[in-house]
Short mmCIF file of C-alpha atoms in Angstrom, two decimals:
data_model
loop_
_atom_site.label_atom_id
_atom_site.label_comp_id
_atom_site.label_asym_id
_atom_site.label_seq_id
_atom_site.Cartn_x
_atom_site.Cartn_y
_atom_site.Cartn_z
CA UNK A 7 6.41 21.07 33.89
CA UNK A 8 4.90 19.00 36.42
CA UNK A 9 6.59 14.89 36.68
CA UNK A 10 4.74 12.10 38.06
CA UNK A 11 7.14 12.85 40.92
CA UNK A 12 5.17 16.07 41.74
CA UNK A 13 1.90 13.86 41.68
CA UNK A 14 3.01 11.20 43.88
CA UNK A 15 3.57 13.74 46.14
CA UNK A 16 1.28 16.40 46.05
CA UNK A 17 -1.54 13.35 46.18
CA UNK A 18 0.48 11.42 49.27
CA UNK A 19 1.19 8.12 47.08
CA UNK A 20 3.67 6.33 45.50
CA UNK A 21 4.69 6.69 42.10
CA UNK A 22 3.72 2.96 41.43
CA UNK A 23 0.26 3.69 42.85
CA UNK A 24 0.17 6.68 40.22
CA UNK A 25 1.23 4.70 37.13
CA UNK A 26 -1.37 2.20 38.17
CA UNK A 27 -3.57 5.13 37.69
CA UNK A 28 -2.57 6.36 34.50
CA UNK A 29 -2.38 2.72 32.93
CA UNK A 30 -5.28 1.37 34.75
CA UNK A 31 -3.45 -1.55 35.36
CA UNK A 32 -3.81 -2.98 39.35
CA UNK A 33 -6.31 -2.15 41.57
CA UNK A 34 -6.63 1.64 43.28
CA UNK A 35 -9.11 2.22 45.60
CA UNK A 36 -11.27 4.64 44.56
CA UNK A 37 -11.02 7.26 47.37
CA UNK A 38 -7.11 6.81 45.82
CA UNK A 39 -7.53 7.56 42.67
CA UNK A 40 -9.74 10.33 43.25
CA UNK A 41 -7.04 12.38 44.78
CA UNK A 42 -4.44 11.46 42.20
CA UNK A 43 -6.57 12.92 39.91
CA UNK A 44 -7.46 15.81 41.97
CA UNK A 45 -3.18 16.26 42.03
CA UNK A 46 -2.88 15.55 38.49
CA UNK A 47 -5.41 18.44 37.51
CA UNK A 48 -4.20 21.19 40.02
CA UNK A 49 -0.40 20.37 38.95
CA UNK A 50 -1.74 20.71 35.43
CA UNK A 51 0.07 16.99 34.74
CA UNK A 52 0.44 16.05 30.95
CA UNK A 53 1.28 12.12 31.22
CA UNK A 54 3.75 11.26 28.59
CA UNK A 55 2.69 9.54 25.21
CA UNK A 56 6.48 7.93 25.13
CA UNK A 57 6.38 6.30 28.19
CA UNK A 58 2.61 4.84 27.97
CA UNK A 59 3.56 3.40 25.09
CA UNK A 60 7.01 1.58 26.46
CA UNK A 61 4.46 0.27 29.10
CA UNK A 62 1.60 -0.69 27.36
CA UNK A 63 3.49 -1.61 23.94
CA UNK A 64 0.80 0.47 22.07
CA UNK A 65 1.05 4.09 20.99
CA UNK A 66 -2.75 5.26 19.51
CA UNK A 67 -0.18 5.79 16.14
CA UNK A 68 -0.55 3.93 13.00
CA UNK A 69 1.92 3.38 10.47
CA UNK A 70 1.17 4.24 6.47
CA UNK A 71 4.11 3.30 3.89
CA UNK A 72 3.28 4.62 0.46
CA UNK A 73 5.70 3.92 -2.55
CA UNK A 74 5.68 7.62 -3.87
CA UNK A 75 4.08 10.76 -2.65
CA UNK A 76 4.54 12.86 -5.10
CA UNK A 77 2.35 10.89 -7.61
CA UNK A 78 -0.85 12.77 -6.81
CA UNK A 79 -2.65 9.59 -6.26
CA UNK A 80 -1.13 8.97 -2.77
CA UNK A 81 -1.66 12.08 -1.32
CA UNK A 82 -5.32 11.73 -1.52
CA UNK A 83 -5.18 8.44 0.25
CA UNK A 84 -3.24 9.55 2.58
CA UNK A 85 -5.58 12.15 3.42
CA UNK A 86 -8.37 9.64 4.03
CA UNK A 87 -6.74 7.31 6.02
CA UNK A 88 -5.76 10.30 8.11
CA UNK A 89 -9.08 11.70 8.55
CA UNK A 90 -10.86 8.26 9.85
CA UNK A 91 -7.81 7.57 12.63
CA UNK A 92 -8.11 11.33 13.80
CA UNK A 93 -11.85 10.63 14.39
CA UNK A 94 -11.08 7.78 16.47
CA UNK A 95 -7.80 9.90 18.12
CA UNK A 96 -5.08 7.61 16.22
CA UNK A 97 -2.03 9.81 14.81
CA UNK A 98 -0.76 8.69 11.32
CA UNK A 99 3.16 8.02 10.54
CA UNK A 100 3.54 8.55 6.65
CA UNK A 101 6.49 6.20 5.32
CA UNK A 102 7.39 7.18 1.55
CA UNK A 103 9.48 4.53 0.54
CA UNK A 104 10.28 5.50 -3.25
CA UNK A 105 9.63 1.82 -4.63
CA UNK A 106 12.67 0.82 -2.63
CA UNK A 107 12.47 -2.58 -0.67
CA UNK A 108 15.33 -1.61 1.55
CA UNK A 109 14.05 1.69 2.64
CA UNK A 110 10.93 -0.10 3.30
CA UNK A 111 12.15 -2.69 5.62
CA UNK A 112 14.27 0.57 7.42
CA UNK A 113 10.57 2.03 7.93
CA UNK A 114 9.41 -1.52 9.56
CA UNK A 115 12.40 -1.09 11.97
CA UNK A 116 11.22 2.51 12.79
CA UNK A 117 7.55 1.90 13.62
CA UNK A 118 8.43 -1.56 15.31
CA UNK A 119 10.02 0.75 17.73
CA UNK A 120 7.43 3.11 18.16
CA UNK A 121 4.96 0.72 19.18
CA UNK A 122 2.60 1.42 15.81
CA UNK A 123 -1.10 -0.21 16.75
CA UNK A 124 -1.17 -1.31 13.14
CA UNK A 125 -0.38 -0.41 9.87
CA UNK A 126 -1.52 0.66 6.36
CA UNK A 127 0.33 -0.90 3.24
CA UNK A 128 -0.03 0.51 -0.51
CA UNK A 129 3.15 -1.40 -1.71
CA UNK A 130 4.14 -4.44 -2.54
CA UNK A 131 8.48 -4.22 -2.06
CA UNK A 132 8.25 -6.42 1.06
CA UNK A 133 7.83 -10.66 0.39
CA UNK A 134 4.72 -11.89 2.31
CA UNK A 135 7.57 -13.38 5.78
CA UNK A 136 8.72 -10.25 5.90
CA UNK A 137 5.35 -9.24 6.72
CA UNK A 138 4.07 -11.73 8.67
CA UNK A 139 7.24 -10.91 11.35
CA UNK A 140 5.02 -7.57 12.51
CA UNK A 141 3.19 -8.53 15.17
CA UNK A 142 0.22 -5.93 14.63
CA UNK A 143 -2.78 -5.67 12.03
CA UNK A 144 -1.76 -5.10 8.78
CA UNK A 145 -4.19 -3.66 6.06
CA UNK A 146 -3.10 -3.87 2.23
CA UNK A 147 -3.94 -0.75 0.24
CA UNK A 148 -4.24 -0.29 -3.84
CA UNK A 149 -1.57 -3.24 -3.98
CA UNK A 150 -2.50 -6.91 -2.90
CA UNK A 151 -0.16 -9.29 -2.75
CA UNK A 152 -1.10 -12.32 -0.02
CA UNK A 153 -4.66 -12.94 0.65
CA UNK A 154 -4.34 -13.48 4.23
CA UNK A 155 -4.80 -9.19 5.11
CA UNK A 156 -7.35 -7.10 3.99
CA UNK A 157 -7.38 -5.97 1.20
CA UNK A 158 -8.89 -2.38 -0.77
CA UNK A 159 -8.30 -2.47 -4.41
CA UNK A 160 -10.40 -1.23 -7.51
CA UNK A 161 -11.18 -3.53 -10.49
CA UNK A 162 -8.03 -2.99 -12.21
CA UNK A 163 -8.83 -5.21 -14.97
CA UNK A 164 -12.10 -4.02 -15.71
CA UNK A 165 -11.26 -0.46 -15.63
CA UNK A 166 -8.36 -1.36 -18.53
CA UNK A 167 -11.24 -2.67 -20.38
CA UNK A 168 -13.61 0.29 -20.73
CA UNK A 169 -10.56 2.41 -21.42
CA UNK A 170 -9.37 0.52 -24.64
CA UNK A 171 -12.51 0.28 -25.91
CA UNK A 172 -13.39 3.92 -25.18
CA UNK A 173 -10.79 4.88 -27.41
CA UNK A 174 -11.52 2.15 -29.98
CA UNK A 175 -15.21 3.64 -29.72
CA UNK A 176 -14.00 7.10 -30.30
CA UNK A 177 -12.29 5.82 -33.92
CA UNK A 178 -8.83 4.53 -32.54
CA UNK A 179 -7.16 1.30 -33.89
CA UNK A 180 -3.50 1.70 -33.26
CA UNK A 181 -3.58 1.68 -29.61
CA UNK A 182 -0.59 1.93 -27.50
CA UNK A 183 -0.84 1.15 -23.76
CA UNK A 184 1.88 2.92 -20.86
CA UNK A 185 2.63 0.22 -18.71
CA UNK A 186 3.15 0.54 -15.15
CA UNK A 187 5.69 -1.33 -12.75
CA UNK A 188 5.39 -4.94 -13.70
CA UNK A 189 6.11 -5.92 -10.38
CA UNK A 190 2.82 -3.79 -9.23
CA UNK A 191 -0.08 -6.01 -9.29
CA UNK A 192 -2.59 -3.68 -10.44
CA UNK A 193 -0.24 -2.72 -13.34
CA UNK A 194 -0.41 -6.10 -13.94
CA UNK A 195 -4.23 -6.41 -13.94
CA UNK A 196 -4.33 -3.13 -16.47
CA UNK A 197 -2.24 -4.53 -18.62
CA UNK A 198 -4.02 -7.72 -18.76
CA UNK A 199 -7.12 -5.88 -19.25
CA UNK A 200 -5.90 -3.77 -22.17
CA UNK A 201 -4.50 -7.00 -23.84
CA UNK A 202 -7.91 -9.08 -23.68
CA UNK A 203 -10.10 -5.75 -25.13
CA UNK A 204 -7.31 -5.85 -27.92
CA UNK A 205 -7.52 -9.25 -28.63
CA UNK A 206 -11.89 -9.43 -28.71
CA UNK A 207 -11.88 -6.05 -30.65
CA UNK A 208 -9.52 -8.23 -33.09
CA UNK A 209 -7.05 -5.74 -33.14
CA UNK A 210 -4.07 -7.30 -31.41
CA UNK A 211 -1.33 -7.13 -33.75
CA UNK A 212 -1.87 -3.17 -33.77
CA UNK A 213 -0.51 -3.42 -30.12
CA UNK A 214 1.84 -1.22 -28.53
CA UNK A 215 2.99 -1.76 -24.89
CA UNK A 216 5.49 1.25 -23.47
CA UNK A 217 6.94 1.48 -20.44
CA UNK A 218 6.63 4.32 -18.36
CA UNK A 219 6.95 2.68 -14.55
CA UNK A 220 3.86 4.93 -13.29
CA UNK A 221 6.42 7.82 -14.32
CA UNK A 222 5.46 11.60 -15.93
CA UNK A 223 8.99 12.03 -16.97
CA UNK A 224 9.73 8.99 -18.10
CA UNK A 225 6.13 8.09 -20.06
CA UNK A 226 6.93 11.53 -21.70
CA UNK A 227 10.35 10.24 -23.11
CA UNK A 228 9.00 6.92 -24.26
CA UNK A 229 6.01 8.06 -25.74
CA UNK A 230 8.26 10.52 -28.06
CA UNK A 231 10.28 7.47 -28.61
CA UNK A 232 7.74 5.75 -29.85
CA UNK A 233 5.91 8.35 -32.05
CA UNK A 234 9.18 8.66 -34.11
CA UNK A 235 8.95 4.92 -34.86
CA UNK A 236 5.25 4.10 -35.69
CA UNK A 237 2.37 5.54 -36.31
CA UNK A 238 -0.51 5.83 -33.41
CA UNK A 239 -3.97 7.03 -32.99
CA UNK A 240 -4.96 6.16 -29.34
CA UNK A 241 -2.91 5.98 -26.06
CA UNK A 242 -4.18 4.10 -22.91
CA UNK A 243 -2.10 5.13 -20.41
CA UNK A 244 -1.29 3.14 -17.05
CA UNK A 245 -1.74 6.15 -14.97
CA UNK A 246 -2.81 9.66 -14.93
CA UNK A 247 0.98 10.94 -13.89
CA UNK A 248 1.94 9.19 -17.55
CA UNK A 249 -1.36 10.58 -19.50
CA UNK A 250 0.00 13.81 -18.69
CA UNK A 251 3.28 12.61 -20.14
CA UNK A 252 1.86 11.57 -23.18
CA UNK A 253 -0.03 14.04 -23.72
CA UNK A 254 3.16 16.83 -23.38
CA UNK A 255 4.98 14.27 -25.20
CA UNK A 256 2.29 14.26 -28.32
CA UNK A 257 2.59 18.15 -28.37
CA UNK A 258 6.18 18.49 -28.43
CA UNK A 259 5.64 16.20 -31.62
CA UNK A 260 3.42 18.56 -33.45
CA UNK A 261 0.67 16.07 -32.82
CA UNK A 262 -2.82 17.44 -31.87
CA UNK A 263 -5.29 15.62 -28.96
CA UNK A 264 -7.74 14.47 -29.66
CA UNK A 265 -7.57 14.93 -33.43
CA UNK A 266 -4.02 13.17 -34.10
CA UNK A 267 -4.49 11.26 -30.95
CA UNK A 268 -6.67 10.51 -28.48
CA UNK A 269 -5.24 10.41 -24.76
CA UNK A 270 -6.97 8.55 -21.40
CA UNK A 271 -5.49 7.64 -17.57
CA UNK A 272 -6.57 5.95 -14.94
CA UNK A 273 -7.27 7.34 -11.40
CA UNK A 274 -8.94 10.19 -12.04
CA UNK A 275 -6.80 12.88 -9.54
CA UNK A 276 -7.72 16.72 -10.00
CA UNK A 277 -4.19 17.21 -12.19
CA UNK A 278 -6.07 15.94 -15.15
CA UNK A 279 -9.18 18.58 -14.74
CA UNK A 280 -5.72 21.45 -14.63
CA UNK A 281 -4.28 19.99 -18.50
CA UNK A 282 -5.06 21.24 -22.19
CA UNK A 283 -6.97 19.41 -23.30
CA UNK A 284 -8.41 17.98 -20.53
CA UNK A 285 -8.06 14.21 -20.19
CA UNK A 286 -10.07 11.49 -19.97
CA UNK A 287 -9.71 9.07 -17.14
CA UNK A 288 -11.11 5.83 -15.98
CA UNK A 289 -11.47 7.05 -11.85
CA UNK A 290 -10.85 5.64 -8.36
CA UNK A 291 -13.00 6.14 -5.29
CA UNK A 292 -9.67 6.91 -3.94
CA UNK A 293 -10.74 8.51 -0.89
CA UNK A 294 -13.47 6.10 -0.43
CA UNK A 295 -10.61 3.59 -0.48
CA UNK A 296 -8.37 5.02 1.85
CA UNK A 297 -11.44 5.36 4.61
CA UNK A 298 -12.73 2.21 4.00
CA UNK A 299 -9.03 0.84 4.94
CA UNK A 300 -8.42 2.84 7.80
CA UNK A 301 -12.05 1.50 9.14
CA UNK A 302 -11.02 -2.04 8.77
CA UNK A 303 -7.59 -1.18 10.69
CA UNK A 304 -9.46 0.21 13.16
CA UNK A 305 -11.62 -2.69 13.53
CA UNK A 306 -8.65 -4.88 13.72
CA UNK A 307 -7.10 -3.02 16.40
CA UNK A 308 -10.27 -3.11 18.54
CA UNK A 309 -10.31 -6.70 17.99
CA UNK A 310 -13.87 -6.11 16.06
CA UNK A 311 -14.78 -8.77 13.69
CA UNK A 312 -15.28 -7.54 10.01
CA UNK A 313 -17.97 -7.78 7.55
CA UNK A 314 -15.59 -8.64 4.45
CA UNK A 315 -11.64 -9.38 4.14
CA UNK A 316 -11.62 -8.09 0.94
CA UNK A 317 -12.78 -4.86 -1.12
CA UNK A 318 -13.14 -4.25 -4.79
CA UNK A 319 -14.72 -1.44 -5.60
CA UNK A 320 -15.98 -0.17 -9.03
CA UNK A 321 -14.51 2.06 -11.30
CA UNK A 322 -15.76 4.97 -13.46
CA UNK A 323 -14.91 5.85 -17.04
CA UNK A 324 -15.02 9.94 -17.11
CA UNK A 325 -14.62 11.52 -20.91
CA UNK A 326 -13.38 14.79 -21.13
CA UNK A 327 -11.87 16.88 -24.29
CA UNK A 328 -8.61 14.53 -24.50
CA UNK A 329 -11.14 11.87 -26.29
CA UNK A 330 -14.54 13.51 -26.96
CA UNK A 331 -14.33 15.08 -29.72
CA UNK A 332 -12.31 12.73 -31.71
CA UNK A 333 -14.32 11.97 -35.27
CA UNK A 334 -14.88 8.08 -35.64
CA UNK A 335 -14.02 6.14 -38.10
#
C-alpha cells in the first residue's frame, strides 16, 4: 500500500507540499498539484480517513445515540437518518445506550474523539450542560428536552387523545393506560393526553395508569397484575412494544380482544400488522422523522440557515381487528 512517502517522491515534493494537497490548506501551484495527483493516481494512493480527520478535526461521521434498539421503533429511525447522511457521503456511528446516563456520557467521550461533525439525539439521560460541552451541532430526536436544538417530535399529546377516545368510541369505559418512562417527555405528553380525554369524557375515576417503562416484558406482567385486581374493558397502551404485552398478557388470562377487551399502541411499527388480532395503533411518520432530522444536521454542519428549529408532525389513528369489531355500548 502506497504512503504519502511514496507520493512525495514519486511526484518530486515534499510531504508538507502533499498534505497541503490533500487538505487544501496553503497554496500549491497548480503545475504542483497536478503532478501530485498524477503520483497519487499511478501509485493508486488511498489518503487516510484517520489522519484527515486529526488534521482537520472533522471526520464526514455523525454520531446517533438511541436509548434501545431493540424496541422496533429505533431501528426504523435509524435507518432514515442513515439513508439522508449516505446521500450526502456522511457515515453514521449508532450509540445504544440502554436508558443508561453513564453509558451515554461514555459514548460522548467516544465520538468526541473521533471528530463526529455532529450528532443525532433520541434520549433524554444527559442534563442540558452536559450537552452544551460538545462543541458540534446537535439535533434532538423523538425526545426534547432544551429548546435551544432542533427538535423532531410528533404530537404526543394529541395522539393520546384520539386513542382514549377511540376506545371509549368503540364501547370502552374502564380504560387503563401503560405508561411509559416518566422521565421520557413524550411519555409524559401521552399520559397527559390520556388523562385530559378521561377527564372531558367524564370518566376519570374509572382510571387506570400501569407502568410498563416502554417494556413488552414488563407491560405483559403488569397488565396480568392488574386484570387479577379489577375489572377492564379498554387498554391504551404507551407503546406498541407494551400493546403487544397486553395483548399476550389478556390471552394468558382467558380474556378475548376485542370482545373482553379492546387493545391500541402508539407508533405504528410493522410488529403490530405480524399479532392476532391485529392491533390498533395511533402511528408515527417515523421515517419521515428520522430524514427530516438528519436534513437539519446536515444543514447545521454546512453552516446553512434553517427554515424552522422545531418539528411537530401529525399523527395518525390506524384501527385494525384489536378494536374494530368491538360491539358498543
Amino acid at each position: 500500500m502506497a504512503t504519502i512517502r511514496d507520493v512525495a517522491k514519486r511526484a518530486g515534493v515534499s510531504v508538507a507540499t502533499v498534505s497541503r494537497v490533500l487538505n487544501q490548506n496553503g497554496y500549491v501551484n497548480e503545475e504542483t498539484e497536478k503532478r501530485v495527483r498524477r503520483a497519487m493516481k499511478e501509485l493508486n494512493y488511498k489518503p487516510s480517513e484517520v489522519a484527515r480527520a486529526l488534521f482537520k478535526k472533522t471526520s464526514k461521521t455523525v454520531g446517533l445515540i438511541v436509548p434501545d434498539i431493540t424496541n422496533p421503533f429505533f431501528p426504523e429511525l435509524v435507518r432514515a437518518v442513515e439513508d439522508v447522511m449516505n446521500i450526502y457521503d456522511y457515515t453514521v456511528i449508532l450509540c445504544n445506550s440502554d436508558e443508561k446516563a453513564e453509558k451515554e456520557r461514555e459514548y460522548i467521550e467516544v465520538l468526541k474523539q473521533k471528530y463526529v461533525d455532529g450528532v443525532i439525539l433520541t434520549t433524554n439521560q444527559l442534563t442540558p450542560d452536559e450537552v452544551d460541552e460538545w462543541d458540534v451541532p446537535i439535533v434532538v430526536l423523538d425526545r426534547p428536552f432544551n429548546e435551544k436544538y432542533p427538535s423532531v417530535v410528533v404530537d404526543n399529546y394529541r395522539g393520546a387523545r384520539l386513542a382514549t377516545r377511540h376506545l371509549y368510541d368503540m364501547g370502552c369505559r374502564r380504560i387503563a393506560h401503560i405508561q411509559g418512562p416518566m422521565y421520557v417527555v413524550n411519555a409524559v405528553e401521552r399520559f397527559r393526553g390520556y388523562q385530559d380525554e378521561m377527564m372531558e369524557l367524564g370518566i376519570w375515576e374509572q382510571r387506570l395508569v400501569i407502568q410498563g417503562n416502554y417494556q413488552l416484558k414488563q407491560a405483559k406482567e403488569a397488565v396480568m397484575a392488574a386484570l387479577a385486581q379489577q375489572e377492564i374493558d379498554g387498554i391504551f397502551a404507551g407503546n406498541d412494544a407494551m400493546a403487544v404485552g397486553a395483548l399476550k398478557a389478556v390471552q394468558q388470562c382467558g380474556l378475548r380482544v376485542p370482545d373482553d377487551i379492546a387493545i391500541i399502541g402508539y407508533d405504528g411499527i410493522p410488529l403490530t400488522e405480524m399479532t392476532t388480532p391485529e392491533l390498533s395503533t395511533v402511528s408515527q411518520p417515523i421515517y419521515d422523522m428520522g430524514a427530516i432530522a438528519a436534513r437539519i444536521l446536515i444543514k447545521q454542519i454546512e453552516g446553512k440557515p434553517l427554515e424552522k428549529l422545531h418539528y411537530q408532525l401529525p399523527v395518525q389513528l390506524i384501527v385494525r381487528q384489536s378494536t374494530s369489531r368491538r360491539e358498543q355500548m
